[in-house]
Coordinates of C-alpha atoms in Angstrom, one line a residue:
Chain A
M1 CA -77.6 93.3 5.4
I2 CA -77.1 91.5 2.1
E3 CA -80.0 90.1 0.3
Y4 CA -80.1 87.9 -2.8
K5 CA -83.5 88.0 -4.5
N6 CA -84.4 85.6 -7.2
I7 CA -80.9 85.5 -8.7
H8 CA -80.6 83.6 -11.9
K9 CA -77.7 83.0 -14.2
E10 CA -77.1 81.1 -17.4
Y11 CA -74.1 80.3 -19.5
Q12 CA -74.8 79.6 -23.1
G13 CA -78.4 78.6 -22.4
V14 CA -77.4 76.3 -19.5
S15 CA -78.8 77.5 -16.2
V16 CA -76.1 77.6 -13.5
I17 CA -77.9 79.5 -10.8
N18 CA -81.6 78.8 -10.4
N19 CA -83.5 81.7 -8.8
I20 CA -81.8 81.6 -5.4
N21 CA -82.8 83.7 -2.4
F22 CA -81.0 84.3 0.8
K23 CA -80.1 86.9 3.4
I24 CA -77.0 87.6 5.3
N25 CA -76.9 89.7 8.4
N26 CA -74.2 92.2 9.3
G27 CA -71.3 90.6 11.1
E28 CA -72.3 87.1 9.9
F29 CA -69.7 84.6 8.7
V30 CA -71.4 82.7 5.8
V31 CA -69.8 79.8 4.0
L32 CA -71.0 78.8 0.6
I33 CA -70.2 75.1 0.1
G34 CA -71.0 72.4 -2.4
P35 CA -69.5 70.1 -5.0
S36 CA -67.6 71.7 -7.8
G37 CA -69.9 73.3 -10.4
C38 CA -72.6 74.0 -7.9
G39 CA -72.5 77.7 -8.5
K40 CA -71.0 78.8 -5.2
T41 CA -68.2 80.9 -6.8
T42 CA -70.6 82.4 -9.3
T43 CA -72.9 83.4 -6.4
L44 CA -70.0 85.0 -4.6
K45 CA -68.7 87.0 -7.6
M46 CA -72.1 88.4 -8.4
L47 CA -71.9 90.5 -5.2
N48 CA -69.0 92.6 -6.4
R49 CA -70.2 92.3 -10.0
L50 CA -67.3 90.4 -11.3
I51 CA -70.0 88.2 -12.8
K52 CA -73.1 89.7 -14.3
I53 CA -76.5 88.8 -12.9
D54 CA -79.0 87.7 -15.6
S55 CA -82.1 88.3 -13.5
G56 CA -82.9 89.1 -9.9
E57 CA -81.5 91.7 -7.6
I58 CA -78.9 91.9 -4.9
Y59 CA -79.3 94.4 -2.2
I60 CA -76.6 95.6 0.3
D61 CA -78.3 97.6 3.1
N62 CA -81.4 97.9 0.9
K63 CA -79.5 99.4 -2.0
N64 CA -79.5 97.6 -5.3
I65 CA -75.9 96.9 -6.2
M66 CA -76.6 97.6 -9.9
E67 CA -77.4 101.2 -8.9
V68 CA -74.0 101.7 -7.2
D69 CA -71.0 102.8 -9.2
I70 CA -69.2 99.6 -10.0
E71 CA -65.7 100.7 -8.9
N72 CA -67.1 102.2 -5.6
L73 CA -69.0 99.0 -4.9
R74 CA -65.8 97.0 -5.3
R75 CA -63.7 99.3 -3.2
N76 CA -66.1 98.8 -0.4
I77 CA -66.0 95.0 -0.6
G78 CA -62.8 93.2 0.3
Y79 CA -61.9 90.4 -2.1
V80 CA -59.5 87.5 -1.5
I81 CA -58.9 84.9 -4.2
Q82 CA -57.4 81.4 -4.1
Q83 CA -54.4 82.3 -6.4
I84 CA -53.7 85.2 -3.9
G85 CA -53.1 87.6 -6.8
L86 CA -50.7 90.0 -5.0
F87 CA -49.4 92.4 -7.7
P88 CA -45.8 91.2 -8.3
N89 CA -44.6 94.6 -9.4
M90 CA -45.6 96.2 -6.0
T91 CA -44.1 95.8 -2.6
I92 CA -46.1 94.4 0.3
E93 CA -46.8 97.9 1.5
E94 CA -48.0 99.0 -1.9
N95 CA -50.1 95.9 -2.3
I96 CA -51.8 96.5 1.1
C97 CA -52.4 100.1 0.1
V98 CA -54.0 99.5 -3.3
V99 CA -57.6 100.2 -2.2
P100 CA -56.8 103.0 0.3
K101 CA -54.9 104.7 -2.5
L102 CA -57.8 104.3 -4.9
L103 CA -60.0 105.9 -2.2
K104 CA -57.4 108.7 -2.1
W105 CA -56.3 108.3 1.5
D106 CA -53.4 110.6 2.2
K107 CA -49.9 109.2 2.7
D108 CA -49.8 109.2 6.5
K109 CA -53.1 107.5 6.8
C110 CA -52.0 104.8 4.4
N111 CA -48.7 104.4 6.2
N112 CA -50.4 104.1 9.6
R113 CA -52.8 101.6 8.3
V114 CA -50.0 99.4 6.9
H115 CA -48.2 99.4 10.3
E116 CA -51.4 98.6 12.1
L117 CA -52.3 95.7 9.7
L118 CA -48.9 94.1 9.6
S119 CA -48.7 94.1 13.4
M120 CA -52.1 92.4 13.5
V121 CA -50.7 89.4 11.8
S122 CA -47.3 89.6 13.6
M123 CA -45.3 90.5 10.5
P124 CA -43.0 93.4 11.6
Y125 CA -43.2 96.4 9.3
E126 CA -39.4 96.8 9.1
Q127 CA -39.0 93.3 8.0
Y128 CA -41.8 92.9 5.4
A129 CA -43.1 96.2 4.1
K130 CA -40.5 96.7 1.5
K131 CA -40.4 93.1 0.3
Y132 CA -42.0 91.8 -2.9
P133 CA -44.7 89.1 -2.9
K134 CA -42.4 86.4 -4.4
E135 CA -40.0 86.9 -1.5
L136 CA -42.7 85.6 0.9
S137 CA -44.0 82.1 1.6
G138 CA -47.4 81.1 0.3
G139 CA -49.0 81.4 3.8
Q140 CA -47.5 84.9 4.3
Q141 CA -48.6 86.0 0.8
Q142 CA -52.2 85.0 1.6
R143 CA -52.0 86.8 4.9
I144 CA -51.1 89.9 2.9
G145 CA -53.9 89.0 0.5
V146 CA -56.3 89.1 3.5
L147 CA -54.8 92.4 4.7
R148 CA -55.2 94.0 1.3
A149 CA -58.9 93.0 1.4
I150 CA -59.5 94.6 4.8
A151 CA -57.1 97.6 4.4
A152 CA -59.8 100.2 3.5
K153 CA -62.0 98.9 6.3
P154 CA -64.8 97.5 4.1
P155 CA -67.8 96.1 6.0
I156 CA -68.0 93.1 3.7
I157 CA -65.3 90.6 2.7
L158 CA -65.5 88.0 -0.1
M159 CA -63.2 85.0 0.0
D160 CA -63.0 82.6 -2.8
E161 CA -61.4 79.4 -1.6
P162 CA -58.6 81.5 -0.1
F163 CA -56.7 78.7 1.6
G164 CA -57.2 76.0 -0.9
A165 CA -53.6 76.1 -2.1
L166 CA -52.0 76.2 1.3
D167 CA -50.6 73.3 3.3
P168 CA -52.9 72.0 6.1
I169 CA -50.9 73.5 9.0
T170 CA -50.7 77.0 7.4
R171 CA -54.4 76.7 6.4
D172 CA -55.3 76.0 10.0
I173 CA -53.5 79.0 11.3
L174 CA -54.9 81.3 8.7
Q175 CA -58.4 80.1 9.4
D176 CA -58.0 81.0 13.0
E177 CA -56.6 84.4 12.1
V178 CA -59.4 85.1 9.7
K179 CA -62.1 84.1 12.2
D180 CA -60.4 86.3 14.9
L181 CA -60.3 89.3 12.5
Q182 CA -63.9 88.7 11.5
K183 CA -65.1 88.7 15.1
K184 CA -62.8 91.6 16.2
L185 CA -63.8 93.8 13.3
N186 CA -67.4 92.6 13.1
L187 CA -67.0 91.9 9.4
T188 CA -69.6 90.3 7.2
V189 CA -67.7 87.5 5.4
I190 CA -68.9 85.4 2.5
F191 CA -66.5 82.5 2.1
V192 CA -66.5 79.8 -0.6
T193 CA -65.0 76.4 0.0
H194 CA -65.5 72.8 -0.8
D195 CA -64.0 71.6 2.4
M196 CA -66.6 70.7 5.0
D197 CA -64.1 70.9 7.9
E198 CA -63.3 74.5 7.0
A199 CA -67.0 75.3 6.7
I200 CA -67.8 73.9 10.1
K201 CA -64.8 75.6 11.7
L202 CA -65.5 79.1 10.4
A203 CA -69.2 79.4 9.6
D204 CA -72.0 81.0 11.5
T205 CA -74.2 79.9 8.7
I206 CA -73.5 77.4 6.0
I207 CA -75.3 77.6 2.6
F208 CA -75.1 74.3 0.8
M209 CA -75.5 74.5 -3.0
D210 CA -75.8 71.9 -5.7
K211 CA -76.4 72.4 -9.4
G212 CA -77.3 76.0 -8.9
D213 CA -79.9 75.4 -6.2
I214 CA -79.6 76.1 -2.5
L215 CA -80.3 72.8 -0.7
Q216 CA -79.9 74.0 2.9
I217 CA -79.2 77.1 4.9
A218 CA -78.3 76.2 8.5
S219 CA -75.7 76.6 11.2
P220 CA -72.9 74.0 11.2
E221 CA -74.5 72.1 14.2
E222 CA -77.9 72.1 12.6
M223 CA -76.5 70.8 9.2
L224 CA -74.6 68.1 10.9
R225 CA -77.5 67.0 13.0
A226 CA -80.1 67.1 10.3
P227 CA -78.7 67.3 6.8
A228 CA -81.6 68.2 4.4
N229 CA -80.9 65.4 2.0
E230 CA -78.7 62.6 0.8
I231 CA -76.3 64.9 -1.2
I232 CA -75.5 66.9 1.9
S233 CA -75.0 63.9 4.2
E234 CA -72.8 62.2 1.6
F235 CA -70.8 65.4 1.2
M236 CA -70.2 65.5 4.9
G237 CA -69.1 61.9 4.8
K238 CA -68.8 59.7 7.9
R239 CA -68.9 62.7 10.1
G240 CA -72.7 62.8 10.0
N241 CA -73.1 59.3 11.4
F242 CA -70.8 59.9 14.3
L243 CA -71.6 63.3 15.6
D244 CA -75.1 62.7 16.8
A245 CA -74.9 60.7 20.0
E246 CA -78.6 60.1 20.3
N247 CA -79.1 58.6 16.9
M248 CA -76.0 56.5 17.0
A249 CA -76.7 52.9 15.9
C250 CA -74.9 49.8 17.1
S251 CA -73.3 49.6 13.7
D252 CA -71.5 52.9 14.4
L253 CA -70.0 51.5 17.6
M254 CA -68.8 48.1 16.5
R255 CA -65.4 46.8 15.6
T256 CA -65.0 45.0 12.3
P257 CA -64.0 42.6 11.0
V258 CA -64.8 40.0 13.5
F259 CA -63.2 36.6 13.9
T260 CA -65.6 33.6 13.9
I261 CA -65.3 29.8 13.7
K262 CA -67.4 27.2 12.1
D263 CA -69.5 24.9 14.5
D264 CA -67.8 21.7 13.3
K265 CA -64.5 22.6 14.8
K266 CA -63.1 20.4 17.6
T267 CA -62.2 21.3 21.1
L268 CA -58.4 21.2 21.0
E269 CA -58.4 23.2 17.8
C270 CA -60.5 25.9 19.5
I271 CA -58.1 26.1 22.5
E272 CA -55.2 26.5 20.1
I273 CA -56.9 29.4 18.3
M274 CA -57.8 31.1 21.7
K275 CA -54.2 30.7 22.8
K276 CA -52.8 32.1 19.7
R277 CA -55.2 35.1 19.7
Q278 CA -55.1 35.5 23.5
I279 CA -58.8 35.5 23.9
D280 CA -61.1 33.5 26.1
S281 CA -64.1 32.9 23.8
L282 CA -65.0 32.3 20.2
I283 CA -68.0 33.3 18.2
V284 CA -69.5 30.3 16.4
V285 CA -71.3 30.4 13.1
D286 CA -72.7 27.6 10.9
K287 CA -71.8 26.9 7.3
A288 CA -74.1 29.6 6.1
G289 CA -72.6 32.2 8.5
I290 CA -75.6 32.2 10.8
F291 CA -74.8 33.0 14.4
Q292 CA -74.9 29.9 16.7
G293 CA -73.5 31.1 20.0
V294 CA -70.2 31.4 21.8
V295 CA -67.8 28.9 23.2
T296 CA -65.7 30.0 26.2
I297 CA -62.5 28.5 27.5
E298 CA -64.2 27.6 30.8
S299 CA -66.9 25.5 29.2
I300 CA -64.4 23.6 27.1
R301 CA -62.3 23.0 30.2
S302 CA -65.1 21.9 32.4
K303 CA -67.3 19.9 30.0
G304 CA -65.3 19.3 26.9
K305 CA -63.4 16.2 25.9
A306 CA -60.4 16.2 23.6
G307 CA -61.4 15.5 19.9
E308 CA -65.0 16.2 20.5
K309 CA -66.9 18.7 18.3
I310 CA -67.9 21.9 20.0
N311 CA -71.7 21.8 19.1
S312 CA -72.7 20.8 22.6
L313 CA -70.6 23.4 24.3
I314 CA -72.0 26.4 22.5
S315 CA -73.6 28.8 24.9
K316 CA -76.6 30.6 23.4
D317 CA -76.9 32.8 26.4
F318 CA -74.8 35.7 25.2
P319 CA -75.8 39.3 24.6
T320 CA -76.5 40.2 21.0
V321 CA -77.8 43.4 19.4
L322 CA -79.1 44.1 15.9
Q323 CA -76.9 46.5 13.9
D324 CA -79.8 49.0 13.6
D325 CA -80.5 49.0 17.4
V326 CA -79.9 52.2 19.2
G327 CA -76.3 52.4 20.5
K328 CA -77.4 52.8 24.1
T329 CA -78.7 49.2 24.1
A330 CA -75.1 47.9 23.6
F331 CA -73.8 50.5 26.1
D332 CA -76.2 49.3 28.8
L333 CA -75.4 45.6 28.2
L334 CA -71.7 46.3 28.4
M335 CA -71.9 48.4 31.6
D336 CA -74.5 46.3 33.5
K337 CA -73.3 42.8 32.9
K338 CA -70.0 41.2 33.1
Y339 CA -69.6 40.5 29.4
D340 CA -66.5 41.7 27.7
Y341 CA -68.3 42.3 24.4
V342 CA -71.6 42.3 22.7
I343 CA -72.2 40.7 19.3
V344 CA -73.8 42.7 16.5
L345 CA -76.0 40.8 14.2
T346 CA -77.9 41.6 11.0
R347 CA -81.6 40.9 10.8
D348 CA -80.9 37.4 9.3
N349 CA -78.6 36.6 12.2
S350 CA -75.2 36.7 10.5
V351 CA -72.4 38.3 12.6
V352 CA -71.2 41.7 11.4
G353 CA -69.1 42.9 14.3
I354 CA -68.6 43.1 18.0
I355 CA -68.9 46.0 20.4
T356 CA -66.2 46.1 23.1
K357 CA -65.6 48.7 25.8
S358 CA -62.7 50.1 23.7
S359 CA -64.7 50.3 20.4
L360 CA -67.4 52.1 22.3
A361 CA -65.1 54.5 23.9
K362 CA -63.5 55.3 20.5
A363 CA -66.9 56.0 18.9
L364 CA -68.0 58.2 21.8
A365 CA -64.7 60.1 21.7
S366 CA -65.3 60.9 18.1
V367 CA -68.5 62.5 19.0
V368 CA -66.9 64.7 21.6
W369 CA -63.6 65.5 19.8
G370 CA -64.5 64.9 16.2
E371 CA -63.2 62.2 13.9
M372 CA -60.5 60.1 15.5
Chain B
M1 CA -4.9 103.6 -41.9
Q2 CA -3.5 107.0 -41.3
Y3 CA -4.4 107.9 -44.8
F4 CA -7.9 106.5 -44.4
F5 CA -8.8 108.6 -41.4
S6 CA -7.3 111.8 -42.8
T7 CA -9.4 111.3 -45.9
Y8 CA -12.6 109.9 -44.5
G9 CA -12.5 110.7 -40.8
Q10 CA -14.7 113.8 -40.9
M11 CA -17.1 112.0 -43.2
L12 CA -17.3 108.9 -41.1
L13 CA -18.0 110.9 -38.0
K14 CA -20.8 112.7 -39.8
A15 CA -22.2 109.4 -41.1
V16 CA -22.2 107.8 -37.6
F17 CA -24.1 110.9 -36.4
T18 CA -26.6 110.8 -39.2
H19 CA -27.1 107.1 -38.8
F20 CA -27.7 107.4 -35.1
Y21 CA -30.1 110.3 -35.7
Y22 CA -32.2 108.2 -38.0
V23 CA -32.3 105.3 -35.5
L24 CA -33.1 107.5 -32.6
I25 CA -35.9 109.4 -34.2
S26 CA -37.4 106.4 -36.0
V27 CA -37.4 104.1 -33.0
S28 CA -38.9 106.8 -30.8
I29 CA -41.7 107.4 -33.2
G30 CA -42.1 103.7 -33.8
F31 CA -42.2 103.0 -30.0
C32 CA -44.9 105.5 -29.3
I33 CA -47.1 104.3 -32.1
A34 CA -46.5 100.6 -31.3
L35 CA -47.2 101.1 -27.6
L36 CA -50.4 102.8 -28.3
L37 CA -51.5 100.3 -30.9
G38 CA -50.4 97.4 -28.8
I39 CA -52.5 98.6 -25.9
L40 CA -55.5 99.2 -28.2
L41 CA -55.1 95.7 -29.7
S42 CA -54.8 94.1 -26.3
R43 CA -58.3 95.5 -25.5
I44 CA -59.8 93.6 -28.5
P45 CA -57.9 90.3 -28.5
K46 CA -60.6 88.7 -30.6
Y47 CA -59.8 91.0 -33.6
S48 CA -56.2 91.2 -32.8
K49 CA -55.7 87.5 -33.6
I50 CA -56.6 88.5 -37.2
I51 CA -55.1 92.0 -37.3
I52 CA -51.6 91.2 -36.0
P53 CA -50.8 88.5 -38.7
I54 CA -51.9 91.1 -41.3
I55 CA -49.5 93.7 -39.9
S56 CA -46.8 91.1 -39.9
I57 CA -47.2 90.6 -43.6
F58 CA -46.1 94.2 -44.2
Q59 CA -43.0 93.4 -42.2
T60 CA -42.0 91.0 -45.0
I61 CA -41.9 93.7 -47.7
P62 CA -38.2 94.4 -48.3
G63 CA -37.0 97.7 -47.0
I64 CA -35.5 98.7 -50.3
V65 CA -38.9 98.4 -52.0
F66 CA -40.6 100.3 -49.3
I67 CA -38.1 103.2 -49.3
G68 CA -38.2 103.2 -53.1
I69 CA -41.9 103.7 -53.1
L70 CA -41.9 106.4 -50.4
F71 CA -39.1 108.1 -52.4
I72 CA -41.4 108.4 -55.4
Y73 CA -44.1 110.1 -53.4
I74 CA -42.2 112.1 -50.8
G75 CA -38.8 112.7 -52.5
M76 CA -35.3 112.8 -51.3
V77 CA -35.8 114.1 -47.8
P78 CA -34.9 112.6 -44.4
T79 CA -38.7 112.2 -43.8
T80 CA -38.8 109.4 -46.3
V81 CA -36.2 107.5 -44.4
I82 CA -37.7 108.2 -41.0
I83 CA -41.2 107.2 -42.1
A84 CA -39.9 103.9 -43.5
L85 CA -37.7 103.1 -40.5
S86 CA -40.5 104.0 -38.0
I87 CA -42.9 101.7 -39.7
Y88 CA -40.4 98.9 -39.6
A89 CA -39.6 99.6 -35.9
I90 CA -43.3 99.4 -35.0
F91 CA -43.8 95.7 -35.4
P92 CA -41.5 94.0 -32.8
I93 CA -42.6 96.5 -30.1
L94 CA -46.2 96.2 -31.1
K95 CA -46.2 92.4 -30.9
N96 CA -44.3 92.4 -27.6
T97 CA -46.6 95.0 -26.1
Y98 CA -49.7 93.0 -27.2
V99 CA -48.3 89.7 -26.0
G100 CA -46.9 91.1 -22.8
I101 CA -50.3 92.6 -21.8
C102 CA -52.3 89.6 -22.9
E103 CA -50.0 87.3 -20.9
V104 CA -50.5 89.1 -17.6
P105 CA -52.0 86.2 -15.5
E106 CA -55.7 86.4 -15.1
P107 CA -55.6 86.3 -11.2
Y108 CA -53.8 89.7 -11.2
K109 CA -56.4 91.2 -13.4
E110 CA -59.2 89.7 -11.4
A111 CA -57.7 90.9 -8.1
A112 CA -57.3 94.4 -9.7
R113 CA -60.9 94.4 -10.7
G114 CA -62.0 93.1 -7.3
C115 CA -60.0 96.0 -5.7
G116 CA -62.1 98.4 -7.7
M117 CA -59.6 99.6 -10.2
S118 CA -60.9 101.2 -13.4
Q119 CA -59.9 99.8 -16.8
F120 CA -57.3 102.5 -17.1
Q121 CA -55.9 102.0 -13.6
I122 CA -55.6 98.2 -14.3
L123 CA -53.7 99.1 -17.4
T124 CA -51.3 101.5 -15.9
R125 CA -50.8 100.0 -12.4
V126 CA -50.9 96.3 -13.2
E127 CA -50.8 95.3 -16.8
L128 CA -48.2 97.7 -18.2
P129 CA -45.8 97.3 -15.2
I130 CA -46.0 93.5 -15.5
A131 CA -45.6 93.6 -19.3
L132 CA -42.8 96.1 -19.2
P133 CA -39.9 93.6 -19.4
T134 CA -41.5 92.1 -22.5
I135 CA -42.2 95.5 -24.1
I136 CA -38.6 96.6 -23.5
S137 CA -37.2 93.4 -25.1
G138 CA -39.3 94.3 -28.1
L139 CA -37.8 97.8 -28.1
R140 CA -34.4 96.2 -28.0
M141 CA -35.1 94.1 -31.0
S142 CA -36.5 97.0 -32.9
T143 CA -33.5 99.2 -32.2
V144 CA -31.0 96.6 -33.3
Y145 CA -32.9 96.0 -36.5
T146 CA -33.3 99.7 -37.2
V147 CA -29.6 100.2 -37.0
S148 CA -29.1 97.8 -39.9
W149 CA -32.1 99.0 -41.9
A150 CA -30.9 102.6 -41.6
V151 CA -28.1 101.6 -44.0
L152 CA -30.7 101.8 -46.7
A153 CA -30.9 105.6 -46.3
A154 CA -27.8 105.9 -48.4
M155 CA -29.7 104.1 -51.2
I156 CA -31.6 107.4 -51.9
G157 CA -28.5 109.5 -51.1
L158 CA -29.4 110.5 -47.6
G159 CA -26.2 109.6 -45.8
G160 CA -25.6 107.5 -42.8
L161 CA -23.2 104.6 -42.6
G162 CA -24.8 103.0 -45.6
E163 CA -23.0 105.6 -47.8
F164 CA -19.7 103.9 -47.0
I165 CA -21.1 100.5 -47.8
Y166 CA -22.7 101.5 -51.1
R167 CA -19.6 103.4 -52.2
G168 CA -17.4 100.5 -51.2
V169 CA -19.5 98.1 -53.1
G170 CA -19.6 100.4 -56.1
T171 CA -15.9 101.0 -56.3
N172 CA -14.9 97.5 -55.1
N173 CA -13.2 99.0 -52.0
N174 CA -13.4 96.6 -49.1
I175 CA -12.0 99.1 -46.6
L176 CA -14.9 101.4 -47.3
I177 CA -17.4 98.6 -46.8
I178 CA -15.8 97.6 -43.5
A179 CA -15.6 101.3 -42.4
G180 CA -19.4 101.4 -42.8
A181 CA -20.2 98.0 -41.4
I182 CA -18.1 98.0 -38.2
P183 CA -19.4 101.2 -36.7
A184 CA -23.0 100.0 -37.5
A185 CA -22.3 96.8 -35.7
I186 CA -20.8 98.6 -32.8
M187 CA -23.7 100.9 -32.7
A188 CA -26.2 98.0 -32.6
I189 CA -24.3 96.3 -29.8
C190 CA -24.0 99.4 -27.7
L191 CA -27.6 100.4 -28.1
G192 CA -28.6 96.8 -27.2
L193 CA -26.5 97.0 -24.0
L194 CA -27.9 100.4 -23.1
I195 CA -31.4 99.1 -23.4
D196 CA -30.6 96.0 -21.3
Y197 CA -29.3 98.4 -18.7
V198 CA -32.5 100.5 -18.8
Q199 CA -34.6 97.4 -18.6
K200 CA -32.8 96.4 -15.4
L201 CA -33.4 99.8 -14.0
V202 CA -37.1 100.0 -14.7
T203 CA -38.0 96.4 -13.8
P204 CA -39.1 96.2 -10.2
R205 CA -37.3 93.7 -8.0
G206 CA -40.5 91.7 -7.7
L207 CA -40.4 90.9 -11.4
R208 CA -36.7 90.5 -12.0
E209 CA -36.1 86.9 -11.6
E210 CA -39.0 85.8 -13.8
N211 CA -37.6 88.1 -16.5
S212 CA -34.2 86.4 -16.6
K213 CA -35.8 82.9 -16.9

């Protein structure tokens, strides 16, 4: 177990970490996230003492890390950095074996370990072991970076934005690989990122930091459902509005912008517009944009006369919802009645959007499968 | 020509040998001192920014003046020449060692620290190997310079190819001047090529391309 107790850090009198406390269980995948300058990397690097702690203590399995020999401490904590940092003067094999060699493993043991690790990431030994880092692609290099970190079987791995410089497809593959390795080897991973998608995908627990404070410690689901404050929900972006089906408002389901006509239009003009847009009804507003009702093609045909204004044809009997209404209201209206859409209004009755079956389906799909 | 070689052949061979001997010893000594100093200075970059320019001022003292001064104190012995040449050989190697180590990109050093290497292990396993191509090009520069500076040995009557040059200048004999200058030039070129070859041998494949850029 890792425990941060009252950790504080200043740079030139400016406090960058403000007395933070948290615990990490063995085998837990913890992601530190937050806007840049929030102190997440500083927090990470304190654990292997690359950054000095000003006050407070960190314990690993109840042992204060300041009391452990610094080199031994680091040899027992895997470390992966964004710039990869494979040593260019060493082959892939030598790079992987850096820590085992420091720990004085014998040659056979090192050799076996390299075989085992390379096969874990499907990079055949014969093909890659004797290559140099620059002969590999960025994704392959960072795979080796991860292998170097786990080579000596440390129980804890630190990763500082390890996939930040990779293309999205490679990043996705490596995320899966790291998550698999972590589960298989029961590793405790502390992972720094500023990418919420990455955090949600990988984390058991997300620690959200801002300006040196921890704002929330929660599972991804929990954080998405109930972000502790504005900063977090803003950081998670639109995702927060969409993922919670119960709290979904009508404004989350609607389609915008919406086409409306003024109430002084004449019948033939309306028919033209409907023909052109291939719709059978129009939403009517007055000069101030206040919702008046709906004209349908049937009502114009049966009661309207050519050249007449549409005022008298407007039907007020059409389902509307307020934009803050619970989404289910709109859903029920659409399902129960024969209307093709529901009109969404603001509190002062201006039209902001419409909810159709397809906009509803799209919004619900985003809840089930993520952002569409 | 025939006449030249029968008269001076023996002497020329001896001069080439002496010259080479001065270069070899001085550069070797200079290299060891420079490497050590360069490593030490790279540990204290703050002070090195002041120390290195000061050392480089010494470099501007003309060789003749320096050998002259040493001659007064030490006398007409090869040591005088070797001390002077060694000191001149130090600077290019020292500067390249310092720069080479300081320019090792930070991520490599951070990764090395993160892996749990000690300061000394970081130096020998990461910093020096990565800086090696730069250090060796300093060595090359030093060697080529030293070949030409060694000509000054003759100024205090200690032989080498300079003897031909001085004697040629003194007696207005162009052939003698050329007989000293051409072997010195050939020596400089050959040693330069030799060091290039060594550099290729000791640079790991992973660093080679960067080096040629």
